[in-house]
Tab-separated table of C-alpha atoms in Angstrom:
chain	number	residue	atom	x	y	z
A	1	MET	CA	15.682	-4.830	-57.344
A	2	HIS	CA	12.640	-2.688	-58.370
A	3	PHE	CA	14.636	0.022	-58.836
A	4	ILE	CA	17.119	-1.512	-61.646
A	5	ARG	CA	13.279	-2.393	-64.203
A	6	GLU	CA	12.800	1.059	-63.302
A	7	TYR	CA	15.745	3.400	-63.599
A	8	MET	CA	17.165	1.804	-66.635
A	9	THR	CA	19.109	4.324	-68.647
A	10	VAL	CA	22.842	2.959	-69.653
A	11	THR	CA	23.591	-0.352	-69.669
A	12	LEU	CA	27.547	-0.956	-67.574
A	13	VAL	CA	29.749	-3.012	-70.571
A	14	THR	CA	32.905	-4.642	-69.383
A	15	SER	CA	34.935	-7.649	-70.027
A	16	LEU	CA	37.184	-10.953	-68.932
A	17	ILE	CA	39.204	-11.903	-71.514
A	18	ASN	CA	41.460	-14.533	-71.400
A	19	TYR	CA	43.952	-12.351	-73.470
A	20	TYR	CA	47.286	-14.176	-73.366
A	21	HIS	CA	46.184	-17.474	-74.861
A	22	VAL	CA	48.138	-18.558	-71.226
A	23	PRO	CA	46.350	-21.239	-68.856
A	24	LEU	CA	45.178	-18.908	-66.357
A	25	ASN	CA	45.043	-20.318	-62.094
A	26	VAL	CA	42.000	-19.765	-60.112
A	27	SER	CA	43.616	-17.570	-57.351
A	28	THR	CA	44.499	-15.261	-60.689
A	29	TRP	CA	40.257	-15.418	-61.933
A	30	LYS	CA	38.968	-14.785	-58.012
A	31	ARG	CA	41.894	-11.284	-58.603
A	32	ARG	CA	39.951	-10.904	-60.823
A	33	PHE	CA	36.225	-11.160	-59.358
A	34	SER	CA	37.467	-9.483	-56.849
A	35	TYR	CA	38.585	-6.291	-58.394
A	36	LEU	CA	34.622	-7.513	-60.731
A	37	ASN	CA	32.894	-6.647	-56.952
A	38	ARG	CA	32.845	-2.548	-57.159
A	39	LEU	CA	31.374	-2.251	-60.645
A	40	LEU	CA	28.491	-5.092	-59.537
A	41	ASP	CA	28.017	-3.039	-56.287
A	42	VAL	CA	26.923	0.140	-58.572
A	43	LYS	CA	23.638	-2.655	-59.474
A	44	ILE	CA	22.950	-1.359	-63.320
A	45	PRO	CA	22.556	-3.448	-65.520
A	46	THR	CA	25.613	-5.658	-66.146
A	47	VAL	CA	26.802	-7.249	-69.077
A	48	ILE	CA	30.445	-9.823	-68.561
A	49	TYR	CA	31.936	-10.894	-71.537
A	50	VAL	CA	33.953	-13.930	-70.340
A	51	SER	CA	36.382	-15.970	-72.199
A	52	PRO	CA	35.433	-19.041	-72.412
A	53	ASP	CA	37.950	-20.795	-69.925
A	54	GLY	CA	36.315	-18.513	-66.828
A	55	ALA	CA	32.466	-18.484	-67.877
A	56	LYS	CA	31.660	-20.813	-65.754
A	57	LEU	CA	33.788	-18.827	-62.530
A	58	LEU	CA	32.347	-16.615	-63.327
A	59	GLU	CA	28.462	-18.067	-63.597
A	60	THR	CA	29.031	-19.753	-60.144
A	61	HIS	CA	29.750	-15.972	-58.317
A	62	ILE	CA	28.027	-14.643	-60.000
A	63	LEU	CA	25.284	-16.221	-58.535
A	64	THR	CA	26.690	-17.201	-55.074
A	65	TYR	CA	27.246	-14.112	-54.672
A	66	TYR	CA	25.341	-11.800	-56.225
A	67	HIS	CA	21.533	-11.669	-55.320
A	68	ASN	CA	20.231	-9.840	-57.678
A	69	HIS	CA	21.968	-11.837	-61.125
A	70	ASP	CA	18.861	-10.586	-63.044
A	71	CYS	CA	20.883	-7.657	-63.766
A	72	VAL	CA	23.367	-8.879	-64.791
A	73	LYS	CA	24.236	-10.728	-68.175
A	74	ILE	CA	27.463	-13.343	-69.420
A	75	VAL	CA	28.201	-13.700	-72.198
A	76	PRO	CA	30.539	-16.641	-72.546
A	77	LEU	CA	32.487	-16.442	-75.907
A	78	ALA	CA	33.695	-18.694	-77.675
A	79	LYS	CA	37.017	-19.093	-79.513
A	80	HIS	CA	36.125	-18.340	-82.833
A	81	PHE	CA	34.384	-15.130	-81.478
A	82	PHE	CA	37.112	-13.018	-80.710
A	83	GLU	CA	39.405	-14.093	-83.380
A	84	SER	CA	36.987	-13.680	-85.576
A	85	SER	CA	36.781	-10.115	-84.520
A	86	SER	CA	36.219	-7.702	-87.841
A	87	THR	CA	39.020	-6.399	-85.729
A	88	PHE	CA	41.686	-9.173	-85.565
A	89	LEU	CA	40.663	-10.278	-89.420
A	90	THR	CA	41.692	-7.041	-89.690
A	91	THR	CA	45.068	-7.073	-87.868
A	92	MET	CA	45.913	-10.413	-89.086
A	93	LYS	CA	45.845	-9.796	-92.230
A	94	HIS	CA	49.208	-7.944	-92.011
A	95	ARG	CA	51.409	-9.654	-92.255
A	96	SER	CA	54.359	-8.107	-89.814
A	97	LEU	CA	53.691	-5.401	-88.479
A	98	ASN	CA	55.917	-3.080	-86.339
A	99	MET	CA	54.762	-2.771	-81.929
A	100	PRO	CA	55.083	0.492	-81.562
A	101	LYS	CA	59.123	1.220	-79.355
A	102	GLU	CA	58.042	2.296	-75.766
A	103	ARG	CA	55.454	-1.030	-74.627
A	104	LEU	CA	54.736	-2.415	-71.486
A	105	ILE	CA	57.151	-5.866	-72.466
A	106	PRO	CA	54.963	-8.340	-71.626
A	107	LYS	CA	52.393	-7.380	-70.955
A	108	ASP	CA	51.260	-5.042	-74.650
A	109	THR	CA	52.273	-7.339	-76.762
A	110	LEU	CA	49.944	-8.203	-80.049
A	111	GLU	CA	46.910	-10.218	-78.846
A	112	TYR	CA	46.733	-7.573	-76.466
A	113	MET	CA	47.236	-4.377	-78.897
A	114	ILE	CA	44.168	-5.439	-80.126
A	115	TYR	CA	41.993	-6.659	-77.938
A	116	GLN	CA	42.435	-3.068	-76.998
A	117	ASN	CA	40.652	-1.862	-79.663
A	118	SER	CA	38.339	-4.517	-80.430
A	119	LYS	CA	36.433	-2.595	-77.043
A	120	ILE	CA	34.117	-0.410	-79.259
A	121	GLU	CA	32.903	-3.840	-81.334
A	122	PHE	CA	32.299	-5.027	-78.299
A	123	LEU	CA	29.846	-2.636	-77.588
A	124	TYR	CA	28.968	-1.801	-81.487
A	125	GLN	CA	27.299	-5.947	-80.768
A	126	LEU	CA	26.016	-5.906	-77.732
A	127	ILE	CA	24.055	-3.219	-79.062
A	128	LYS	CA	22.386	-4.197	-81.654
A	129	ILE	CA	21.120	-7.265	-79.168
A	130	ASN	CA	20.345	-5.076	-75.947
A	131	PRO	CA	19.319	-6.558	-73.189
A	132	PHE	CA	17.994	-3.893	-70.658
A	133	ASN	CA	16.716	-2.247	-73.577
A	134	THR	CA	19.224	1.434	-72.821
A	135	ASN	CA	19.518	4.538	-74.416
A	136	HIS	CA	23.802	4.858	-74.080
A	137	PHE	CA	26.189	2.614	-73.039
A	138	MET	CA	28.975	2.484	-70.226
A	139	TRP	CA	32.234	0.465	-71.144
A	140	CYS	CA	35.175	-0.227	-67.857
A	141	ASP	CA	37.224	-2.267	-67.546
A	142	TYR	CA	36.726	-5.223	-65.427
A	143	ASP	CA	39.336	-3.378	-63.006
A	144	ILE	CA	38.640	-0.138	-62.669
A	145	SER	CA	38.121	0.130	-59.683
A	146	LYS	CA	42.008	0.203	-59.144
A	147	MET	CA	42.035	4.294	-59.208
A	148	TRP	CA	39.077	4.965	-57.368
A	149	LYS	CA	40.856	6.823	-53.361
A	150	ASP	CA	37.146	6.986	-53.217
A	151	ILE	CA	34.305	3.663	-53.915
A	152	SER	CA	31.734	4.218	-52.613
A	153	GLN	CA	31.862	7.870	-54.098
A	154	CYS	CA	32.016	7.207	-57.162
A	155	VAL	CA	29.886	3.955	-56.871
A	156	ARG	CA	27.422	6.704	-56.620
A	157	LYS	CA	28.230	8.835	-59.478
A	158	LEU	CA	27.455	6.307	-61.101
A	159	ARG	CA	24.694	4.967	-59.802
A	160	PHE	CA	22.671	9.011	-60.220
A	161	ILE	CA	23.817	8.250	-64.294
A	162	ASN	CA	22.083	5.694	-64.619
A	163	THR	CA	19.626	7.170	-62.521
A	164	ASN	CA	19.525	10.542	-64.146
A	165	GLY	CA	20.349	10.276	-67.772
A	166	ILE	CA	22.668	11.915	-69.985
A	167	ALA	CA	21.007	14.399	-71.500
A	168	ASN	CA	22.669	15.622	-75.502
A	169	LEU	CA	24.883	18.679	-75.538
A	170	THR	CA	23.894	20.765	-78.397
A	171	HIS	CA	27.940	22.711	-77.888
A	172	LEU	CA	31.012	22.056	-76.328
A	173	PRO	CA	32.014	25.233	-74.113
A	174	PRO	CA	35.405	27.349	-75.990
A	175	THR	CA	38.644	26.358	-74.720
A	176	GLU	CA	42.691	28.575	-74.304
A	177	HIS	CA	42.407	26.775	-77.808
A	178	GLU	CA	38.859	26.996	-79.657
A	179	PRO	CA	35.741	28.691	-79.189
A	180	SER	CA	32.851	27.246	-78.677
A	181	LYS	CA	31.093	24.022	-81.234
A	182	GLU	CA	28.278	22.729	-82.340
A	183	ILE	CA	28.287	19.195	-81.840
A	184	SER	CA	25.939	16.113	-83.173
A	185	GLN	CA	24.190	12.881	-81.933
A	186	ASN	CA	27.193	10.795	-83.801
A	187	ASP	CA	29.069	12.927	-81.064
A	188	GLN	CA	27.505	11.922	-77.862
A	189	ILE	CA	30.313	10.078	-76.382
A	190	TYR	CA	31.928	10.760	-73.639
A	191	PHE	CA	36.860	9.983	-72.278
A	192	PRO	CA	38.785	11.632	-69.672
A	193	GLY	CA	41.375	12.377	-70.769
A	194	CYS	CA	44.422	13.485	-69.046
A	195	TRP	CA	46.035	15.426	-72.974
A	196	ASP	CA	44.209	18.326	-74.622
A	197	LYS	CA	43.734	17.701	-78.091
A	198	HIS	CA	46.802	20.048	-79.234
A	199	GLU	CA	49.514	17.567	-77.029
A	200	TRP	CA	50.220	15.161	-78.325
A	201	GLN	CA	52.487	14.733	-81.832
A	202	SER	CA	51.761	12.884	-84.247
A	203	GLU	CA	55.318	11.273	-85.831
A	204	ASP	CA	54.605	10.077	-81.681
A	205	LEU	CA	51.456	7.838	-82.273
A	206	CYS	CA	53.182	4.941	-83.395
A	207	ARG	CA	55.973	4.570	-80.701
A	208	LYS	CA	54.987	4.835	-77.992
A	209	ILE	CA	50.996	5.528	-75.849
A	210	SER	CA	48.649	9.302	-76.318
A	211	TRP	CA	46.992	10.340	-73.171
A	212	ARG	CA	44.810	12.330	-75.306
A	213	PHE	CA	42.754	9.922	-74.664
A	214	ALA	CA	41.816	7.030	-71.248
A	215	GLY	CA	40.782	3.335	-72.147
A	216	THR	CA	39.076	2.192	-69.091
A	217	PHE	CA	35.985	3.659	-69.310
A	218	ILE	CA	34.080	5.331	-71.908
A	219	LEU	CA	29.785	6.632	-71.802
A	220	GLY	CA	27.927	7.002	-75.059
A	221	SER	CA	24.695	7.173	-76.975
A	222	ILE	CA	24.206	4.991	-78.785
A	223	GLU	CA	24.318	6.249	-82.551
A	224	SER	CA	27.889	7.913	-81.421
A	225	ILE	CA	29.347	4.111	-80.479
A	226	ILE	CA	27.693	3.026	-84.379
A	227	ASN	CA	29.550	6.051	-85.373
A	228	LEU	CA	32.895	5.040	-84.316
A	229	TYR	CA	32.821	1.178	-84.878
A	230	SER	CA	31.979	2.851	-88.488
A	231	LEU	CA	35.215	5.077	-88.143
A	232	TYR	CA	37.456	1.887	-87.018
A	233	THR	CA	35.932	-0.076	-90.960
A	234	GLU	CA	36.246	2.635	-92.460
A	235	TYR	CA	40.137	3.518	-90.695
A	236	TYR	CA	41.331	0.749	-89.523
A	237	ASP	CA	43.017	-1.340	-92.251
A	238	SER	CA	43.926	1.867	-94.184
A	239	PHE	CA	46.480	2.996	-90.836
A	240	LEU	CA	47.750	-0.392	-90.428
A	241	CYS	CA	48.598	-0.075	-94.468
A	242	LYS	CA	50.437	3.095	-93.757
A	243	TYR	CA	51.496	2.813	-90.972
A	244	GLU	CA	52.713	-1.399	-90.109
A	245	THR	CA	52.221	-0.760	-86.863
A	246	ILE	CA	49.301	-1.819	-84.153
A	247	VAL	CA	49.067	0.610	-81.873
A	248	TRP	CA	46.832	1.308	-78.429
A	249	ASP	CA	42.903	1.794	-79.021
A	250	VAL	CA	43.269	5.050	-78.014
A	251	ASN	CA	46.353	5.926	-79.790
A	252	PHE	CA	43.303	4.507	-83.028
A	253	TYR	CA	41.391	7.351	-80.954
A	254	THR	CA	43.618	9.803	-81.183
A	255	TYR	CA	44.115	9.168	-84.619
A	256	LEU	CA	41.410	9.868	-86.020
A	257	GLU	CA	39.838	12.942	-83.555
A	258	GLY	CA	42.808	14.439	-85.765
A	259	LYS	CA	41.609	12.586	-89.016
A	260	THR	CA	38.213	12.630	-89.405
A	261	ASN	CA	35.559	15.059	-88.036
A	262	TRP	CA	34.849	13.325	-84.980
A	263	ASN	CA	34.084	14.962	-82.107
A	264	PRO	CA	33.715	13.561	-79.334
A	265	ILE	CA	33.187	15.144	-75.338
A	266	VAL	CA	37.217	14.813	-73.981
A	267	TYR	CA	37.335	16.106	-70.239
A	268	LYS	CA	40.100	16.916	-68.546
A	269	ALA	CA	41.377	13.523	-66.083
A	270	ASP	CA	43.911	11.603	-64.867
A	271	HIS	CA	43.875	8.076	-64.129
A	272	ASN	CA	41.792	8.880	-60.424
A	273	ASP	CA	38.505	8.621	-59.299
């Protein structure tokens, strides 16, 4: 796997976290591994955060099915890591938070929403050790391949990104609503998005999910991820104080885009290839 070592521009980051605090049986873990396999088949530097109950199973799976495990790093979480993350601690300071009215039950629990908002912190913590010495980091939900119809094409595109790198943009292209805008180093972060910037209503922010952003995929430079994490540390607590509601990560991104000078690169996409 020498080509892996020669072309290390992006670290792919994902997680297998049991955020429901209910024991998962072996068949559930195997089903999760079947989705994870499609990410591992990309064969680029990969880091997998895993909760303690799945760490041994994941290690066995990697050793058994993937001989290129030198390009896969497993990060087993101690129980206290997720529950002592800044996102968790900040959220739990607010004892009586509301939940969005239009949510999917039983999926959208408090713990699940906190986990969603912890993705940027996972990326930030990984940047500090940067095990593969890359300039960009790519978050993919472990089951993102459920949306892929042409799996081989998606794999080729992710490999292409890793091999060729990502150029810094100087300007965003003009849109129907706005002229071309200069883009800073801190905003070199890409999100797929279903909606245009003007398609959501602020009064819906705490009521239903916003598809301005799709949080299953994030691709950013080190500077841009650190910048987004700093926005979390600056605005997340005040958001909870003001709205007294926990929301999905994509809703909070929508809030930041409207509230601050954060100007991410959002490309039009749906829940597909």
